[in-house]
Coordinates of C-alpha atoms in Angstrom, one line a residue:
X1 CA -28.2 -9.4 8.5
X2 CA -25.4 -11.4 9.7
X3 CA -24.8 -11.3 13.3
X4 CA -25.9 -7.8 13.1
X5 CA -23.7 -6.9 10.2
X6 CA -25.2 -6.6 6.1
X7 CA -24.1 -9.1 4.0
X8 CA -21.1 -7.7 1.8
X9 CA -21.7 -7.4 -2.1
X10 CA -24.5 -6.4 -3.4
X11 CA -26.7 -9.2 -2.3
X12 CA -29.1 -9.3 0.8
X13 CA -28.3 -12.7 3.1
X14 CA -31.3 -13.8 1.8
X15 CA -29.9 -14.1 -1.0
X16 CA -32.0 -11.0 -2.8
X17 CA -30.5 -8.1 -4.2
X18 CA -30.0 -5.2 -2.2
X19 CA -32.8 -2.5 -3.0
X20 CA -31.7 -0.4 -6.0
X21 CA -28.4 -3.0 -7.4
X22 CA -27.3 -2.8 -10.8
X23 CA -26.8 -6.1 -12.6
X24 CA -24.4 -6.4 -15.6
X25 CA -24.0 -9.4 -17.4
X26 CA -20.3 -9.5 -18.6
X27 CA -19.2 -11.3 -21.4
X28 CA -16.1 -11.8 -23.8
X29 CA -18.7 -9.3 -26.0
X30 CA -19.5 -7.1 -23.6
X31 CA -16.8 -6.2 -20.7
X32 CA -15.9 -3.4 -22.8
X33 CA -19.3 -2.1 -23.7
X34 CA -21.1 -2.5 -20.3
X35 CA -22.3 1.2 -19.7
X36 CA -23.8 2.9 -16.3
X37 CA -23.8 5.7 -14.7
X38 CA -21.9 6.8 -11.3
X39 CA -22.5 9.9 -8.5
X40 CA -18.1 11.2 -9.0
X41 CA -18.4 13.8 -6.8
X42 CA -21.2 15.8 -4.2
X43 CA -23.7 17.6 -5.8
X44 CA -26.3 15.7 -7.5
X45 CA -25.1 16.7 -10.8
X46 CA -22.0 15.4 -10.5
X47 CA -23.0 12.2 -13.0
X48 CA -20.5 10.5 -14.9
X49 CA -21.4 7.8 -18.0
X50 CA -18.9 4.8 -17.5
X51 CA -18.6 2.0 -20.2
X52 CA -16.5 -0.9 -19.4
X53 CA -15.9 -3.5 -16.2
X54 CA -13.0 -1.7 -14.9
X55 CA -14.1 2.1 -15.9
X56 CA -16.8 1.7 -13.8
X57 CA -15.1 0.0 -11.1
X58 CA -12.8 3.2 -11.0
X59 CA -15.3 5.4 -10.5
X60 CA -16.6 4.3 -7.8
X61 CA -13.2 4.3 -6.2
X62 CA -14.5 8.1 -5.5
X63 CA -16.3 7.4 -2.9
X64 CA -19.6 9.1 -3.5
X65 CA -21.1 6.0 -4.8
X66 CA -22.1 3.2 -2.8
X67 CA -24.7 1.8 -5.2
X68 CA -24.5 -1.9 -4.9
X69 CA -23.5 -3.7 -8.1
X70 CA -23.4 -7.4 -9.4
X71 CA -21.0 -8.3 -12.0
X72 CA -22.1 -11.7 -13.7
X73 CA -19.6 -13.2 -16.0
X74 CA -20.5 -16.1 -18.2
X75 CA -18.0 -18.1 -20.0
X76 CA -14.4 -17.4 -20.5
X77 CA -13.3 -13.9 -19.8
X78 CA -9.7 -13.2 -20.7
X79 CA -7.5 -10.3 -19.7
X80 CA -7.7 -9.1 -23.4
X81 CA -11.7 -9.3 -23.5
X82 CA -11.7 -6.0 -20.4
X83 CA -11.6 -2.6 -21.3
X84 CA -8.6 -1.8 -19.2
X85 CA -6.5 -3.2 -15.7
X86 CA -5.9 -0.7 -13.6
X87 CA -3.8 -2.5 -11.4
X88 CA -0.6 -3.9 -13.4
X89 CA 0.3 -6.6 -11.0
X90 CA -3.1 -7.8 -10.5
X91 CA -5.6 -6.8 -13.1
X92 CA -9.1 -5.6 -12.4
X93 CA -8.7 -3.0 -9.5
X94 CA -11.6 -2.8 -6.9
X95 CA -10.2 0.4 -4.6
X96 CA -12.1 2.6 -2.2
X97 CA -11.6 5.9 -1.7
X98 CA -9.5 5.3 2.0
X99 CA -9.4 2.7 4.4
X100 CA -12.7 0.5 4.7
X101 CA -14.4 2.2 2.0
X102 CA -18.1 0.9 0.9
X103 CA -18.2 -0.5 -2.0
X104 CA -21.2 -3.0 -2.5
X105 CA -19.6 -5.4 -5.2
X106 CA -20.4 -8.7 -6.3
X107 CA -18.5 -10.6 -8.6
X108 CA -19.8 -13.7 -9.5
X109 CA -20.0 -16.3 -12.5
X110 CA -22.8 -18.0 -13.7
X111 CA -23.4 -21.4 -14.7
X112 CA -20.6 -24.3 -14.2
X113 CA -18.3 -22.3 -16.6
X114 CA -17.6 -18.9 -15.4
X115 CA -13.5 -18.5 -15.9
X116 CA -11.7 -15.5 -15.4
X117 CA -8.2 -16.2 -17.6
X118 CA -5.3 -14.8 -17.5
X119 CA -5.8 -11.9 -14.7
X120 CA -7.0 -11.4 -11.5
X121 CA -8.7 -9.0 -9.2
X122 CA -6.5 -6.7 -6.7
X123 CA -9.0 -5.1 -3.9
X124 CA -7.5 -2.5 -1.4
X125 CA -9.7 -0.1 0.9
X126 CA -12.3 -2.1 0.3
X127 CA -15.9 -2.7 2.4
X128 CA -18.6 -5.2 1.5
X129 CA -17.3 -6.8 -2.0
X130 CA -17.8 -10.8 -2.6
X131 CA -16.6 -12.8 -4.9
X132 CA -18.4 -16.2 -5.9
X133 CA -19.1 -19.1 -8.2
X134 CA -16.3 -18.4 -10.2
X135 CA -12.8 -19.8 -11.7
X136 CA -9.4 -17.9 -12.0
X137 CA -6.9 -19.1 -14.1
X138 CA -3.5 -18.3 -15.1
X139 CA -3.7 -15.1 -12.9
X140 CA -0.9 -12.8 -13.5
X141 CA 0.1 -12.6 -10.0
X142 CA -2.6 -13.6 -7.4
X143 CA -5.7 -14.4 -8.2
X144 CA -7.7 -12.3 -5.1
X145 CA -5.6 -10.1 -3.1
X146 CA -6.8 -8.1 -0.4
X147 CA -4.4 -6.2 -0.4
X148 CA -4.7 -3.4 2.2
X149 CA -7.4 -1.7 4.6
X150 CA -10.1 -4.1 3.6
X151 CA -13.3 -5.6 5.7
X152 CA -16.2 -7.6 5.3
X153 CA -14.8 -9.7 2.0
X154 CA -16.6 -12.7 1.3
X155 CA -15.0 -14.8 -1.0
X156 CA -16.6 -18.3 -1.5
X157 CA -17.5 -21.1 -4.1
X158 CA -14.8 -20.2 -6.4
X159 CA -11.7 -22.2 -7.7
X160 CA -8.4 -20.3 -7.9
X161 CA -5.3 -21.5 -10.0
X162 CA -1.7 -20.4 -9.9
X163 CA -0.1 -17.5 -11.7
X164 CA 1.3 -18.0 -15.1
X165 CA 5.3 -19.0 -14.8
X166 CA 7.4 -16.3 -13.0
X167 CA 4.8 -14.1 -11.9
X168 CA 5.4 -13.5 -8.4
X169 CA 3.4 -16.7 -6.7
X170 CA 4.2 -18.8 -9.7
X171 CA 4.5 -21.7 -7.3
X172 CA 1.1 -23.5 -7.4
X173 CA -1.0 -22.6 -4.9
X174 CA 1.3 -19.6 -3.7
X175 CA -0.9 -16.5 -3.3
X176 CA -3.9 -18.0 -5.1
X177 CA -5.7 -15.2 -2.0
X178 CA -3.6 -12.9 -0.3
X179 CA -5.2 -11.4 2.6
X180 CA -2.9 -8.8 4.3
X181 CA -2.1 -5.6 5.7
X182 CA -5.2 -4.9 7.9
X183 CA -8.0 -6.3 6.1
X184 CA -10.0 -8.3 8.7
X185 CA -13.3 -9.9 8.7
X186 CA -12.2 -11.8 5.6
X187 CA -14.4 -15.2 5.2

């Protein structure tokens, strides 16, 4: 624990993954065909079969699901390479179900080449995500934003590069991370 508090994502702050995390190695081959399953609603047999990064994302935007989950991309990942973006500004959407929800999420590369091209992620009611090791490129507006009601974010070892001309922070630099509209304990 830190200072009392779990580490966000779905690692331990050993460093160990939190008991019972799903690990998905995501790929230009595989962001589409990655397939779990997810509790979507509160009887036990309420099991859905997701395949792709952001499909699965979106359902645990539910809320009965708090199963932490490590998405590992290796190599180049391109905003054509996902299944779908749910958020049209951003990209990938990481969303909880209302304010501070519990997510568990890691995203992280792998290796000295991990690049995210072309999108980014948008995070709002968010609890206990992290992002690390990891490039963003050519974003299509920011490159992380926590956007609103969002805690515990940890977003480290990572490079972020500006939007692609006239996106909205198109000026280098400009909104690589937003942080705004209560989210708090952001590192």
């Amino acid at each position: 624990d830190l200072n009392g508090c779990p580490a966000p994502g779905a690692y331990n702050s050993d460093g160990t993954l939190k008991s019972g995390a799903k690990v998905f190695y995501v790929t230009k081959n595989t962001a589409k065909t990655i397939t779990t399953t997810v509790k979507t609603g509160s009887k036990d047999s309420n099991i859905t079969t997701c395949t792709g990064i952001q499909t699965i994302i979106d359902a645990y935007q539910k809320g009965y699901d708090t199963t932490p989950i490590a998405f590992r991309f290796i190599g180049l990942i391109t905003k054509d390479d996902l299944d779908h973006i749910s958020s049209s500004e951003e990209g990938l959407q990481v969303k909880g179900k209302k304010a501070d929800s519990e997510l568990n999420m890691t995203f992280e590369g792998i290796g000295d080449d991990a690049t995210i091209y072309g999108f980014g992620f948008l995070v709002r009611n968010g609890k206990s995500v992290e992002f690390r090791n990891i490039g963003i490129m050519r974003c299509m507006d920011d490159c992380i934003s926590l956007d609103t009601d969002n805690s515990n974010i940890w977003v480290h070892h990572t490079d972020q590069f500006y939007g692609k001309y006239g996106s909205g922070d198109h000026a280098k630099c400009d909104g690589a991370i937003d942080v705004k509209s209560d989210s708090k304990y952001i590192t």
